[in-house]
XYZ file of C-alpha atoms in Angstrom:
271
model
C -1.296 -34.508 15.313
C -1.779 -35.485 11.350
C 1.385 -34.289 9.066
C 0.388 -33.730 5.549
C 2.891 -32.261 2.830
C 0.758 -30.212 0.457
C 2.386 -29.271 -2.772
C 0.581 -26.241 -4.835
C 2.071 -26.101 -8.608
C 0.979 -23.009 -10.446
C 1.685 -21.500 -13.672
C 1.416 -18.214 -11.951
C 1.960 -16.608 -8.470
C 0.151 -19.419 -6.629
C -1.579 -17.112 -4.944
C -5.368 -18.636 -5.509
C -4.129 -22.247 -4.596
C -2.891 -20.643 -1.341
C -6.047 -19.524 -0.619
C -8.073 -22.530 -1.550
C -5.741 -24.662 0.821
C -6.048 -22.631 3.677
C -9.479 -22.808 3.574
C -10.072 -26.072 3.089
C -7.674 -26.965 5.666
C -9.529 -24.806 8.223
C -12.174 -27.901 8.126
C -9.671 -29.969 10.108
C -8.488 -30.400 13.458
C -4.859 -31.559 14.452
C -3.258 -31.391 10.910
C -0.032 -30.118 10.593
C 0.263 -29.064 6.996
C 3.951 -28.519 5.155
C 3.177 -26.040 2.408
C 5.701 -26.537 -0.966
C 5.117 -23.595 -3.334
C 6.047 -24.392 -6.983
C 4.867 -20.943 -8.730
C 5.476 -20.021 -12.477
C 5.630 -23.760 -13.887
C 5.213 -23.144 -17.533
C 7.570 -25.576 -18.889
C 7.881 -29.435 -19.261
C 11.530 -29.055 -18.273
C 10.830 -26.816 -15.306
C 7.720 -29.704 -14.140
C 10.174 -32.567 -14.618
C 12.928 -30.673 -12.222
C 10.425 -29.833 -9.536
C 8.894 -33.503 -9.482
C 11.802 -34.922 -8.089
C 11.416 -32.750 -5.222
C 7.919 -33.288 -4.756
C 8.851 -36.975 -4.894
C 10.988 -36.592 -1.874
C 7.728 -35.065 0.457
C 4.774 -37.475 -1.091
C 1.580 -36.057 -0.483
C -1.448 -33.782 -2.231
C -0.391 -32.195 -5.315
C -3.370 -29.079 -5.959
C -2.260 -27.300 -9.080
C -3.905 -24.758 -11.468
C -1.990 -24.943 -14.755
C -3.464 -23.456 -18.092
C -1.148 -25.068 -20.539
C -2.914 -28.852 -21.415
C -0.103 -30.296 -22.058
C 2.139 -29.369 -18.981
C -0.982 -30.088 -17.168
C -1.420 -33.881 -18.698
C 2.413 -34.022 -17.823
C 1.971 -33.607 -14.525
C -0.837 -35.720 -13.699
C 0.782 -38.846 -15.847
C 4.026 -37.921 -13.379
C 1.870 -38.032 -10.139
C -0.135 -41.239 -11.481
C 3.211 -42.984 -12.131
C 4.593 -41.643 -8.488
C 1.202 -42.736 -6.893
C 0.500 -39.045 -5.623
C -2.866 -37.666 -5.898
C -2.984 -34.415 -7.845
C -6.196 -31.987 -7.631
C -7.064 -29.019 -9.765
C -9.484 -27.523 -7.268
C -10.599 -24.608 -9.907
C -12.202 -27.692 -12.813
C -15.603 -27.658 -11.315
C -16.078 -24.289 -11.183
C -14.476 -23.379 -14.674
C -16.400 -26.397 -16.461
C -19.853 -25.288 -14.990
C -18.800 -21.532 -16.248
C -18.083 -22.936 -19.379
C -21.428 -24.865 -19.703
C -23.399 -22.142 -18.766
C -22.031 -19.521 -20.466
C -21.657 -21.476 -23.835
C -17.691 -20.777 -24.224
C -14.287 -22.273 -23.829
C -12.161 -21.306 -21.383
C -9.171 -19.095 -22.566
C -6.556 -20.416 -20.659
C -4.733 -17.388 -20.007
C -2.106 -17.497 -17.085
C -2.511 -15.623 -14.436
C -5.587 -14.042 -16.228
C -6.757 -12.705 -12.792
C -3.669 -10.678 -12.071
C -4.123 -8.468 -15.498
C -3.466 -4.950 -14.690
C -7.193 -3.618 -15.276
C -9.017 -0.782 -13.742
C -9.691 -2.384 -10.560
C -5.943 -3.256 -9.933
C -4.873 0.353 -10.056
C -7.630 1.112 -7.739
C -6.895 -1.577 -5.111
C -3.155 0.285 -5.210
C -4.927 3.778 -4.876
C -7.147 2.724 -1.832
C -3.843 0.997 -0.379
C -2.049 4.291 -0.896
C -4.749 6.456 0.645
C -5.338 3.711 3.609
C -1.426 4.189 4.887
C -1.673 7.917 4.829
C -4.827 8.134 6.204
C -4.370 5.813 9.608
C -4.922 6.868 13.357
C -6.736 10.264 12.257
C -4.234 11.533 10.231
C -5.029 13.145 6.884
C -8.615 14.681 8.149
C -8.684 17.299 5.226
C -9.138 14.062 2.736
C -11.900 12.205 4.916
C -14.111 13.001 2.248
C -12.390 11.167 -0.415
C -12.733 7.749 1.378
C -14.960 4.993 0.901
C -15.040 3.972 5.059
C -14.086 5.553 8.229
C -13.553 3.465 10.993
C -13.853 4.615 15.002
C -13.134 3.150 18.014
C -10.803 3.498 20.937
C -7.431 2.401 21.130
C -6.632 -1.545 19.963
C -10.435 -2.428 18.722
C -8.321 -3.328 15.332
C -8.793 -0.566 13.137
C -5.795 -0.120 11.022
C -5.284 -3.984 10.430
C -8.893 -3.897 9.707
C -8.352 -0.930 7.313
C -5.617 -2.309 5.520
C -7.899 -5.553 5.114
C -10.260 -3.218 3.452
C -7.904 -1.351 1.454
C -6.487 -4.785 -0.057
C -10.138 -4.976 -1.295
C -10.278 -2.164 -2.988
C -11.983 0.293 -0.495
C -10.284 3.835 0.549
C -10.491 3.779 4.345
C -9.419 6.160 6.798
C -9.399 5.427 10.734
C -9.588 7.449 13.848
C -9.053 6.834 17.035
C -12.043 7.592 20.116
C -10.500 9.447 22.941
C -12.302 11.048 25.886
C -9.559 13.859 26.178
C -9.892 14.544 22.357
C -12.593 14.228 20.822
C -12.930 13.524 17.322
C -12.974 16.841 14.795
C -16.545 18.444 13.995
C -15.317 17.582 10.376
C -16.325 13.740 10.929
C -19.630 14.342 11.620
C -20.090 16.797 8.391
C -18.930 14.070 5.764
C -21.372 12.863 3.115
C -19.682 10.079 0.982
C -17.652 8.029 3.537
C -19.690 4.942 5.399
C -18.384 5.735 8.997
C -18.275 2.738 11.090
C -17.555 2.190 14.767
C -15.725 -0.643 16.053
C -15.902 -1.770 19.688
C -15.187 -5.012 21.931
C -15.801 -6.284 25.360
C -14.045 -4.523 28.112
C -12.586 -7.573 28.912
C -11.370 -8.286 25.740
C -9.952 -5.115 25.386
C -7.918 -4.905 28.509
C -6.234 -8.377 27.811
C -5.123 -6.629 24.328
C -3.770 -3.711 25.810
C -2.134 -5.437 28.868
C -0.065 -7.941 26.035
C 0.975 -4.808 24.250
C 2.166 -3.097 27.168
C 4.034 -6.503 27.955
C 5.215 -6.619 24.315
C 6.563 -2.950 24.935
C 8.153 -3.580 28.193
C 6.015 -0.960 29.946
C 4.244 -1.309 33.247
C 0.957 -3.341 32.296
C -0.974 -1.716 35.270
C -2.020 2.001 34.273
C -5.280 3.848 33.323
C -4.872 2.272 29.944
C -6.021 -0.900 31.401
C -7.868 0.154 34.343
C -11.559 -1.343 34.314
C -13.488 1.898 35.057
C -11.601 3.809 32.628
C -11.722 1.533 29.795
C -15.218 0.803 30.316
C -15.719 4.954 30.364
C -14.017 4.547 26.971
C -16.319 2.166 25.469
C -19.341 4.144 26.784
C -18.227 7.523 25.364
C -17.311 5.723 21.897
C -20.740 3.917 21.775
C -22.754 7.245 22.488
C -20.865 9.167 19.601
C -21.902 5.966 17.316
C -25.298 5.970 18.530
C -25.484 9.760 18.997
C -24.803 9.709 14.732
C -26.550 6.659 13.778
C -23.266 4.994 12.437
C -23.274 1.168 12.513
C -21.296 -0.223 14.850
C -19.119 -3.448 14.577
C -18.609 -5.721 17.751
C -14.896 -7.506 17.631
C -14.805 -9.253 20.588
C -15.103 -12.506 18.804
C -14.726 -11.346 15.019
C -11.347 -11.813 13.131
C -10.458 -9.051 11.009
C -11.799 -10.931 7.731
C -14.965 -11.560 9.141
C -15.291 -7.644 10.150
C -14.537 -6.424 7.010
C -16.978 -8.721 5.264
C -19.639 -7.261 7.537
C -18.580 -3.512 6.695
C -18.400 -4.408 3.012
C -21.971 -5.603 3.367
C -22.610 -2.435 5.112
C -21.123 -0.333 2.549
C -23.002 -2.306 -0.382
C -26.106 -1.961 1.095
C -25.409 1.521 1.424
C -24.798 1.659 -2.197
C -28.099 -0.069 -3.463
C -25.912 -2.815 -4.732
C -27.183 -5.946 -2.778
């Protein structure tokens, strides 16, 4: 196992750097990364203060600093300390500058501007939380996406992820004993997507859930025949209504959400 200290220095929240670091580290095996976050670094005095701590745990320094003077100072201090320093967005912004024929504005935290998209995302999150697990059916027509599936097919976490991407998302459980309301089949605006998984995977997830709640792990909830019947019932509903289906068996939440967003864009004719 290789240990790596990773210093994320930003003049804003550092969220962008964290995502870049996570994506890059995912390409390497057997690496234990210790991430050190240094947000809101907007003065040379602040930079000088954190450099001592960075020097105590030498490693790779990733930075996004809009102020050229502070940026230059960081590069000089890192060079003097023998620390590699990388600005991961430089190649993208330089190429954009060349193609657009204009200089970058160097606005600190520009991606976090409280614009219309930001407020739409907040609205989507509020809507999604209020329409979890089949609640608020009278407002389903306002949704962008509705996820349907049997219990423990990752409806809620996928909904929350989609909401963070700006999609108002409701989700509804598919239960044999209590079929979805008829209003679900008359919706016009939302894209309804069915979530399924393999019976084996579903039983494993459900059993772990029961154990975490200190409940008996052998009930109809994890019975092979009952689970298979549930999934068949759900698949039949999805097929009868020609709803697209996402198999969650080997998909992460992010991968499933990306597939759903693609379906949504196709439906809107934006791809």
